[in-house]
C-alpha cells in the first residue's frame, strides 16, 4: 500500500462516521498530513454543519501551510449551507490535494479541482477511487438522476421462501443479518413498506441502533386502510411519516394529517400508487435521496416492474421451509417468459453470521 492510499483509507473510514446524518449530502472524510505526520482530520458530521475539510482544519495541531490534504470527494466550490471548501484549502496554503472521487454535482463537477490548480495547489485525482466512489453511490445517483437511490431488501430460505405455509416468518435470518439491516436503515433516508405489512405486523420501521439517525417512514396504502391505532400512526408526530395513496377520501386524509402523517397523492397505476411518480415527489419535495424497501412480495414485484429499484439485497438463510403454498420473495403477476425477467448484475457476496448476503445491481445485461 502506498503512502497516498494509506492516508486516503483513513479518510474513507472517517467519512463513514456521517452515515445516517448527512443525507442528502455525501459522506466525506479529510486528512491533513505534514512531514509524514497526520496533523488534522475530520468528516462531514451532519447535514448543514461544516464539511470534512473545514472540520479537518479546525482539528489541526499546527499550521497546515505546505501540508498535503487527502479528501474522499472533490472539494466544493459553491456557497450552500456552508462556504466553499476550496476557499479554506487556499486560505490554509495547502500544497497538495489528493482526491478520491470527482463530484458529479453540476455546481462542482471538476470546478473545485480547477480552482485549486488556478491558485497554485497541486491536485491529484483518483486515489482509491473505487473505495471512495462506493461511499457515495446514493449521493451520485441522487444528484445525477434527481430520484432516490432505491434498495429492495428481502430475506429468504435456501429454497426461496419468505414464510412457512402458515405465514410464519420470524425469524428467517440470524441476529447478525438483522443488525446489518439496521445499518442499511441508518444509511438510507427512508424506509418503505406496503399496507399489507402494516396490517399483518404493525411495525415501527425505525432504526434500532444506538445512534439511529433520522429517516422517513413511507407506507404505500392505495385505499387508505391504515388504522389510526397502529404503531406508525401513533408515532407519526415523533418520526417523519408519509402515506402514499390514490384515495380521494378527503375526510380520512384530513384526519391522518391531523395525527401527524404527510399524505402524498399520486396518479393511479393499475389502481395502486404510482411508484415512479412517488419517487419523484420524495426527491423534489422531501429531499429524500434514498429509500429502503422492506415490504411484502406484492410491493417487491410492483417496485421491480416500475423500474425504481437500483439495488437488490437478498439475505439467504441456511434453512429450507418447503411447501407449495409458502410465499416467495417476489409475487405479483410475474413475467410470462424467461426473456422478460428482471435482469441483475454485479453480484457482491458477503457472509453474515450463518447467512449469505447477495447484493445485485438491478438492470444488468
Short mmCIF file of C-alpha atoms in Angstrom, two decimals:
data_model
loop_
_atom_site.label_atom_id
_atom_site.label_comp_id
_atom_site.label_asym_id
_atom_site.label_seq_id
_atom_site.Cartn_x
_atom_site.Cartn_y
_atom_site.Cartn_z
CA UNK A 1 0.00 0.00 0.00
CA UNK A 2 1.36 3.42 -0.96
CA UNK A 3 1.52 6.32 1.48
CA UNK A 4 -1.21 8.06 -0.51
CA UNK A 5 -3.51 5.04 -0.25
CA UNK A 6 -2.80 4.75 3.48
CA UNK A 7 -3.92 8.29 4.21
CA UNK A 8 -6.89 8.12 1.85
CA UNK A 9 -8.05 4.92 3.55
CA UNK A 10 -8.04 6.82 6.86
CA UNK A 11 -10.21 9.46 5.21
CA UNK A 12 -12.61 6.77 3.91
CA UNK A 13 -13.08 5.33 7.39
CA UNK A 14 -13.62 8.82 8.82
CA UNK A 15 -16.27 9.55 6.19
CA UNK A 16 -18.38 6.61 7.36
CA UNK A 17 -18.94 8.44 10.65
CA UNK A 18 -21.52 10.61 8.92
CA UNK A 19 -23.68 7.66 7.91
CA UNK A 20 -27.34 8.40 8.52
CA UNK A 21 -26.77 12.03 9.47
CA UNK A 22 -25.66 13.87 6.30
CA UNK A 23 -28.35 12.91 3.74
CA UNK A 24 -28.85 14.25 1.13
CA UNK A 25 -25.24 15.41 1.31
CA UNK A 26 -22.38 12.99 0.56
CA UNK A 27 -20.19 11.14 3.03
CA UNK A 28 -16.78 12.85 3.06
CA UNK A 29 -13.61 12.42 5.10
CA UNK A 30 -10.43 14.50 5.07
CA UNK A 31 -6.93 14.04 6.46
CA UNK A 32 -4.13 16.65 6.61
CA UNK A 33 -0.55 15.36 6.57
CA UNK A 34 2.64 17.36 7.15
CA UNK A 35 6.16 15.96 7.22
CA UNK A 36 4.80 12.42 7.33
CA UNK A 37 2.50 13.11 10.29
CA UNK A 38 -1.29 13.49 10.47
CA UNK A 39 -1.85 16.95 11.93
CA UNK A 40 -5.61 17.18 11.36
CA UNK A 41 -8.60 15.11 10.30
CA UNK A 42 -12.34 15.41 10.08
CA UNK A 43 -15.52 14.34 8.35
CA UNK A 44 -18.89 15.77 7.44
CA UNK A 45 -20.84 15.01 10.62
CA UNK A 46 -24.36 16.31 9.98
CA UNK A 47 -26.32 17.96 7.21
CA UNK A 48 -25.97 21.72 7.44
CA UNK A 49 -22.79 21.59 9.53
CA UNK A 50 -19.18 22.11 8.48
CA UNK A 51 -17.82 19.94 5.69
CA UNK A 52 -14.99 17.47 6.17
CA UNK A 53 -12.23 19.84 5.02
CA UNK A 54 -13.19 22.61 7.43
CA UNK A 55 -13.53 20.14 10.31
CA UNK A 56 -10.07 18.83 9.48
CA UNK A 57 -8.58 22.33 9.57
CA UNK A 58 -10.35 23.04 12.87
CA UNK A 59 -8.64 20.00 14.40
CA UNK A 60 -5.11 20.88 13.23
CA UNK A 61 -2.41 20.71 15.88
CA UNK A 62 -0.16 23.10 13.94
CA UNK A 63 -0.21 25.29 10.84
CA UNK A 64 -1.38 23.46 7.71
CA UNK A 65 0.74 25.66 5.43
CA UNK A 66 2.67 23.47 3.00
CA UNK A 67 0.81 20.30 4.07
CA UNK A 68 -0.98 17.68 1.99
CA UNK A 69 -4.71 17.08 2.20
CA UNK A 70 -6.42 13.77 1.41
CA UNK A 71 -10.15 14.12 0.79
CA UNK A 72 -12.54 11.41 -0.39
CA UNK A 73 -14.60 13.77 -2.59
CA UNK A 74 -13.63 16.77 -4.70
CA UNK A 75 -13.84 19.92 -2.52
CA UNK A 76 -16.93 22.03 -3.14
CA UNK A 77 -16.55 25.47 -4.69
CA UNK A 78 -20.02 26.95 -4.18
CA UNK A 79 -21.94 28.53 -1.32
CA UNK A 80 -24.58 26.30 0.24
CA UNK A 81 -25.24 25.71 3.93
CA UNK A 82 -21.53 26.43 4.41
CA UNK A 83 -18.86 28.41 2.48
CA UNK A 84 -16.83 26.71 -0.30
CA UNK A 85 -14.22 24.25 0.95
CA UNK A 86 -11.87 25.35 -1.84
CA UNK A 87 -11.58 28.71 -0.07
CA UNK A 88 -10.46 27.02 3.15
CA UNK A 89 -7.87 24.93 1.28
CA UNK A 90 -6.44 28.02 -0.41
CA UNK A 91 -6.52 30.16 2.75
CA UNK A 92 -4.64 27.49 4.70
CA UNK A 93 -2.00 27.28 1.94
CA UNK A 94 -2.25 23.53 1.39
CA UNK A 95 0.48 22.45 -1.04
CA UNK A 96 -1.08 19.28 -2.48
CA UNK A 97 -4.61 17.89 -2.51
CA UNK A 98 -5.27 14.22 -3.17
CA UNK A 99 -8.86 13.49 -4.23
CA UNK A 100 -10.65 10.15 -4.25
CA UNK A 101 -13.92 10.79 -6.15
CA UNK A 102 -14.91 13.53 -8.57
CA UNK A 103 -18.12 15.31 -7.59
CA UNK A 104 -20.98 14.84 -10.11
CA UNK A 105 -22.85 17.83 -8.69
CA UNK A 106 -23.08 20.34 -11.58
CA UNK A 107 -22.15 23.07 -9.10
CA UNK A 108 -18.79 21.34 -8.60
CA UNK A 109 -18.08 18.72 -11.33
CA UNK A 110 -14.37 19.41 -11.82
CA UNK A 111 -14.60 23.09 -10.93
CA UNK A 112 -13.34 22.51 -7.39
CA UNK A 113 -10.15 20.86 -8.61
CA UNK A 114 -9.73 23.51 -11.31
CA UNK A 115 -9.99 26.40 -8.84
CA UNK A 116 -7.36 24.82 -6.60
CA UNK A 117 -4.98 24.39 -9.53
CA UNK A 118 -5.56 28.02 -10.59
CA UNK A 119 -4.37 29.10 -7.14
CA UNK A 120 -1.19 27.05 -7.34
CA UNK A 121 -2.33 23.96 -5.41
CA UNK A 122 -1.17 20.66 -6.83
CA UNK A 123 -4.15 18.35 -7.34
CA UNK A 124 -4.03 14.58 -7.82
CA UNK A 125 -7.25 12.72 -8.52
CA UNK A 126 -8.47 9.12 -8.40
CA UNK A 127 -6.70 7.99 -5.21
CA UNK A 128 -8.57 4.84 -4.04
CA UNK A 129 -11.30 5.87 -6.45
CA UNK A 130 -13.33 2.66 -6.20
CA UNK A 131 -13.47 2.78 -2.41
CA UNK A 132 -14.32 6.47 -2.39
CA UNK A 133 -16.99 6.02 -5.06
CA UNK A 134 -18.54 3.18 -3.03
CA UNK A 135 -19.07 5.59 -0.12
CA UNK A 136 -21.46 7.68 -2.16
CA UNK A 137 -23.44 5.52 -4.57
CA UNK A 138 -26.55 7.10 -3.05
CA UNK A 139 -25.37 10.69 -3.49
CA UNK A 140 -24.07 10.12 -7.02
CA UNK A 141 -27.39 8.63 -8.15
CA UNK A 142 -29.48 11.29 -6.42
CA UNK A 143 -27.50 14.17 -7.92
CA UNK A 144 -27.38 12.64 -11.40
CA UNK A 145 -30.94 11.28 -11.67
CA UNK A 146 -32.86 13.54 -9.28
CA UNK A 147 -34.59 10.48 -7.81
CA UNK A 148 -33.84 8.46 -4.68
CA UNK A 149 -31.45 5.51 -4.81
CA UNK A 150 -33.75 2.56 -4.09
CA UNK A 151 -32.70 -0.65 -2.35
CA UNK A 152 -35.06 -3.62 -2.31
CA UNK A 153 -34.31 -5.94 0.62
CA UNK A 154 -35.73 -9.33 1.49
CA UNK A 155 -34.76 -12.40 3.49
CA UNK A 156 -35.44 -15.93 2.34
CA UNK A 157 -34.56 -19.55 2.94
CA UNK A 158 -32.31 -21.62 0.71
CA UNK A 159 -35.42 -22.77 -1.16
CA UNK A 160 -36.59 -19.20 -1.76
CA UNK A 161 -39.31 -18.95 0.88
CA UNK A 162 -40.06 -15.82 2.91
CA UNK A 163 -42.55 -17.54 5.22
CA UNK A 164 -43.80 -21.02 6.04
CA UNK A 165 -47.07 -22.43 4.70
CA UNK A 166 -48.80 -20.96 7.80
CA UNK A 167 -47.40 -17.50 7.12
CA UNK A 168 -44.86 -17.57 9.98
CA UNK A 169 -41.68 -15.66 9.13
CA UNK A 170 -39.93 -14.70 12.39
CA UNK A 171 -37.14 -15.26 12.18
CA UNK A 172 -35.66 -16.49 8.92
CA UNK A 173 -32.21 -14.93 9.24
CA UNK A 174 -29.68 -14.56 12.05
CA UNK A 175 -29.30 -11.78 14.61
CA UNK A 176 -26.22 -10.61 12.69
CA UNK A 177 -28.20 -10.24 9.47
CA UNK A 178 -30.97 -8.34 11.18
CA UNK A 179 -28.40 -5.99 12.68
CA UNK A 180 -26.94 -5.45 9.21
CA UNK A 181 -30.41 -4.45 8.02
CA UNK A 182 -30.49 -1.85 10.78
CA UNK A 183 -27.22 -0.45 9.42
CA UNK A 184 -28.83 -0.14 5.99
CA UNK A 185 -31.83 1.59 7.56
CA UNK A 186 -29.45 4.06 9.15
CA UNK A 187 -27.70 4.69 5.84
CA UNK A 188 -30.89 5.38 3.87
CA UNK A 189 -33.10 8.42 4.24
CA UNK A 190 -36.37 6.50 4.15
CA UNK A 191 -37.77 3.01 4.69
CA UNK A 192 -40.85 1.99 2.71
CA UNK A 193 -43.35 -0.81 3.10
CA UNK A 194 -46.87 -1.67 1.96
CA UNK A 195 -50.14 -1.56 3.86
CA UNK A 196 -50.22 -5.36 3.94
CA UNK A 197 -47.11 -5.42 6.12
CA UNK A 198 -48.56 -2.75 8.42
CA UNK A 199 -51.81 -4.68 8.87
CA UNK A 200 -50.02 -8.01 9.41
CA UNK A 201 -47.07 -6.97 11.60
CA UNK A 202 -47.86 -3.48 12.99
CA UNK A 203 -44.18 -2.45 12.63
CA UNK A 204 -42.47 0.71 13.81
CA UNK A 205 -40.00 0.86 10.88
CA UNK A 206 -37.48 2.74 13.00
CA UNK A 207 -33.74 2.15 13.18
CA UNK A 208 -32.87 0.32 16.38
CA UNK A 209 -29.20 1.27 16.56
CA UNK A 210 -27.80 3.26 19.48
CA UNK A 211 -27.28 6.28 17.20
CA UNK A 212 -30.05 5.76 14.67
CA UNK A 213 -30.06 8.93 12.61
CA UNK A 214 -33.46 10.09 11.39
CA UNK A 215 -35.25 8.55 8.46
CA UNK A 216 -38.72 8.92 7.00
CA UNK A 217 -41.23 6.08 7.07
CA UNK A 218 -43.23 5.62 3.89
CA UNK A 219 -46.36 3.47 3.65
CA UNK A 220 -47.86 2.59 0.27
CA UNK A 221 -51.57 2.48 1.05
CA UNK A 222 -53.60 2.89 -2.12
CA UNK A 223 -57.02 2.82 -0.38
CA UNK A 224 -56.02 4.37 2.96
CA UNK A 225 -56.71 1.26 5.03
CA UNK A 226 -54.14 2.17 7.67
CA UNK A 227 -55.63 2.02 11.20
CA UNK A 228 -55.26 5.12 13.34
CA UNK A 229 -54.23 2.98 16.32
CA UNK A 230 -51.30 1.26 14.55
CA UNK A 231 -47.73 1.99 15.66
CA UNK A 232 -46.96 4.01 12.52
CA UNK A 233 -49.79 6.49 13.10
CA UNK A 234 -49.41 6.60 16.88
CA UNK A 235 -45.80 7.77 16.41
CA UNK A 236 -46.30 9.94 13.31
CA UNK A 237 -45.51 13.12 15.23
CA UNK A 238 -42.34 11.59 16.60
CA UNK A 239 -40.95 10.12 13.36
CA UNK A 240 -41.42 11.64 9.88
CA UNK A 241 -44.18 9.59 8.24
CA UNK A 242 -45.52 9.70 4.69
CA UNK A 243 -48.50 7.74 3.41
CA UNK A 244 -48.71 7.38 -0.37
CA UNK A 245 -52.19 6.82 -1.74
CA UNK A 246 -54.56 7.22 -4.69
CA UNK A 247 -57.55 7.63 -2.37
CA UNK A 248 -59.87 10.61 -2.74
CA UNK A 249 -61.26 10.25 0.79
CA UNK A 250 -60.79 13.86 1.94
CA UNK A 251 -62.10 13.15 5.45
CA UNK A 252 -59.67 10.27 6.04
CA UNK A 253 -56.79 12.26 4.56
CA UNK A 254 -57.54 15.23 6.82
CA UNK A 255 -57.77 13.00 9.88
CA UNK A 256 -54.45 11.28 9.18
CA UNK A 257 -52.79 14.65 8.62
CA UNK A 258 -54.17 15.86 11.96
CA UNK A 259 -52.39 12.90 13.56
CA UNK A 260 -49.05 13.97 12.07
CA UNK A 261 -48.84 11.97 8.84
CA UNK A 262 -47.94 13.52 5.49
CA UNK A 263 -50.22 12.32 2.69
CA UNK A 264 -48.78 12.01 -0.82
CA UNK A 265 -51.37 11.52 -3.54
CA UNK A 266 -50.18 10.04 -6.83
CA UNK A 267 -51.89 9.07 -10.03
CA UNK A 268 -53.19 5.52 -10.27
CA UNK A 269 -51.09 2.71 -11.73
CA UNK A 270 -53.45 -0.25 -12.12
CA UNK A 271 -55.36 1.03 -9.11
CA UNK A 272 -52.22 1.33 -6.99
CA UNK A 273 -49.76 4.05 -6.04
CA UNK A 274 -47.65 5.17 -8.98
CA UNK A 275 -44.22 4.32 -7.56
CA UNK A 276 -42.24 6.20 -10.20
CA UNK A 277 -44.22 9.35 -9.52
CA UNK A 278 -43.83 8.80 -5.78
CA UNK A 279 -40.04 8.65 -6.08
CA UNK A 280 -40.00 11.96 -7.94
CA UNK A 281 -42.11 13.61 -5.23
CA UNK A 282 -39.89 12.22 -2.48
CA UNK A 283 -36.77 13.59 -4.19
CA UNK A 284 -38.05 17.02 -5.16
CA UNK A 285 -40.43 17.90 -2.31
CA UNK A 286 -38.96 15.95 0.60
CA UNK A 287 -35.25 15.88 -0.43
CA UNK A 288 -35.12 12.13 0.20
CA UNK A 289 -32.03 10.72 -1.51
CA UNK A 290 -32.53 7.02 -0.74
CA UNK A 291 -35.27 4.52 0.03
CA UNK A 292 -35.02 1.03 1.54
CA UNK A 293 -37.99 -1.14 0.57
CA UNK A 294 -38.91 -3.70 3.20
CA UNK A 295 -42.32 -4.82 2.06
CA UNK A 296 -44.10 -7.96 1.06
CA UNK A 297 -43.96 -9.83 -2.22
CA UNK A 298 -46.57 -7.62 -3.95
CA UNK A 299 -44.69 -4.39 -3.27
CA UNK A 300 -41.43 -6.07 -4.31
CA UNK A 301 -42.90 -7.01 -7.71
CA UNK A 302 -44.51 -3.58 -8.19
CA UNK A 303 -41.21 -1.86 -7.40
CA UNK A 304 -39.28 -4.01 -9.86
CA UNK A 305 -41.94 -3.63 -12.54
CA UNK A 306 -41.98 0.15 -12.16
CA UNK A 307 -38.20 0.31 -12.67
CA UNK A 308 -37.43 2.23 -9.48
CA UNK A 309 -35.11 -0.36 -7.89
CA UNK A 310 -31.36 0.25 -8.18
CA UNK A 311 -30.01 -2.41 -5.85
CA UNK A 312 -31.26 -5.73 -4.53
CA UNK A 313 -30.17 -7.04 -1.13
CA UNK A 314 -31.01 -10.72 -0.70
CA UNK A 315 -30.32 -12.41 2.63
CA UNK A 316 -30.26 -16.20 2.33
CA UNK A 317 -30.58 -18.35 5.45
CA UNK A 318 -29.32 -21.95 5.62
CA UNK A 319 -32.86 -23.29 6.06
CA UNK A 320 -35.49 -25.00 3.93
CA UNK A 321 -39.22 -24.49 4.53
CA UNK A 322 -40.72 -26.24 1.53
CA UNK A 323 -44.44 -26.01 0.83
CA UNK A 324 -46.24 -25.25 -2.41
CA UNK A 325 -48.27 -22.51 -0.70
CA UNK A 326 -45.34 -20.95 1.18
CA UNK A 327 -44.64 -17.40 -0.01
CA UNK A 328 -41.70 -16.39 -2.16
CA UNK A 329 -39.95 -13.04 -2.07
CA UNK A 330 -41.43 -11.54 -5.22
CA UNK A 331 -45.12 -12.02 -6.00
CA UNK A 332 -47.40 -10.16 -8.36
CA UNK A 333 -48.37 -11.39 -11.77
CA UNK A 334 -44.81 -12.32 -12.68
CA UNK A 335 -43.32 -12.44 -16.16
CA UNK A 336 -44.64 -14.76 -18.86
CA UNK A 337 -41.34 -15.78 -20.42
CA UNK A 338 -37.74 -16.17 -19.15
CA UNK A 339 -36.57 -13.48 -21.57
CA UNK A 340 -38.82 -11.00 -19.76
CA UNK A 341 -37.05 -11.49 -16.43
CA UNK A 342 -35.79 -8.54 -14.42
CA UNK A 343 -32.04 -8.51 -15.09
CA UNK A 344 -29.45 -8.35 -12.32
CA UNK A 345 -25.71 -7.73 -12.49
CA UNK A 346 -22.50 -7.32 -10.49
CA UNK A 347 -23.16 -9.68 -7.58
CA UNK A 348 -21.31 -8.96 -4.33
CA UNK A 349 -21.43 -11.83 -1.83
CA UNK A 350 -20.86 -11.47 1.92
CA UNK A 351 -21.10 -13.92 4.82
CA UNK A 352 -23.04 -12.52 7.77
CA UNK A 353 -23.34 -14.90 10.67
CA UNK A 354 -24.63 -18.18 9.22
CA UNK A 355 -26.35 -16.32 6.37
CA UNK A 356 -25.27 -15.14 2.95
CA UNK A 357 -25.97 -11.63 1.67
CA UNK A 358 -26.05 -11.26 -2.11
CA UNK A 359 -26.22 -7.72 -3.46
CA UNK A 360 -27.07 -7.10 -7.11
CA UNK A 361 -27.40 -4.07 -9.29
CA UNK A 362 -30.80 -4.10 -10.97
CA UNK A 363 -30.88 -3.63 -14.72
CA UNK A 364 -27.81 -5.53 -15.88
CA UNK A 365 -27.45 -7.22 -19.23
#
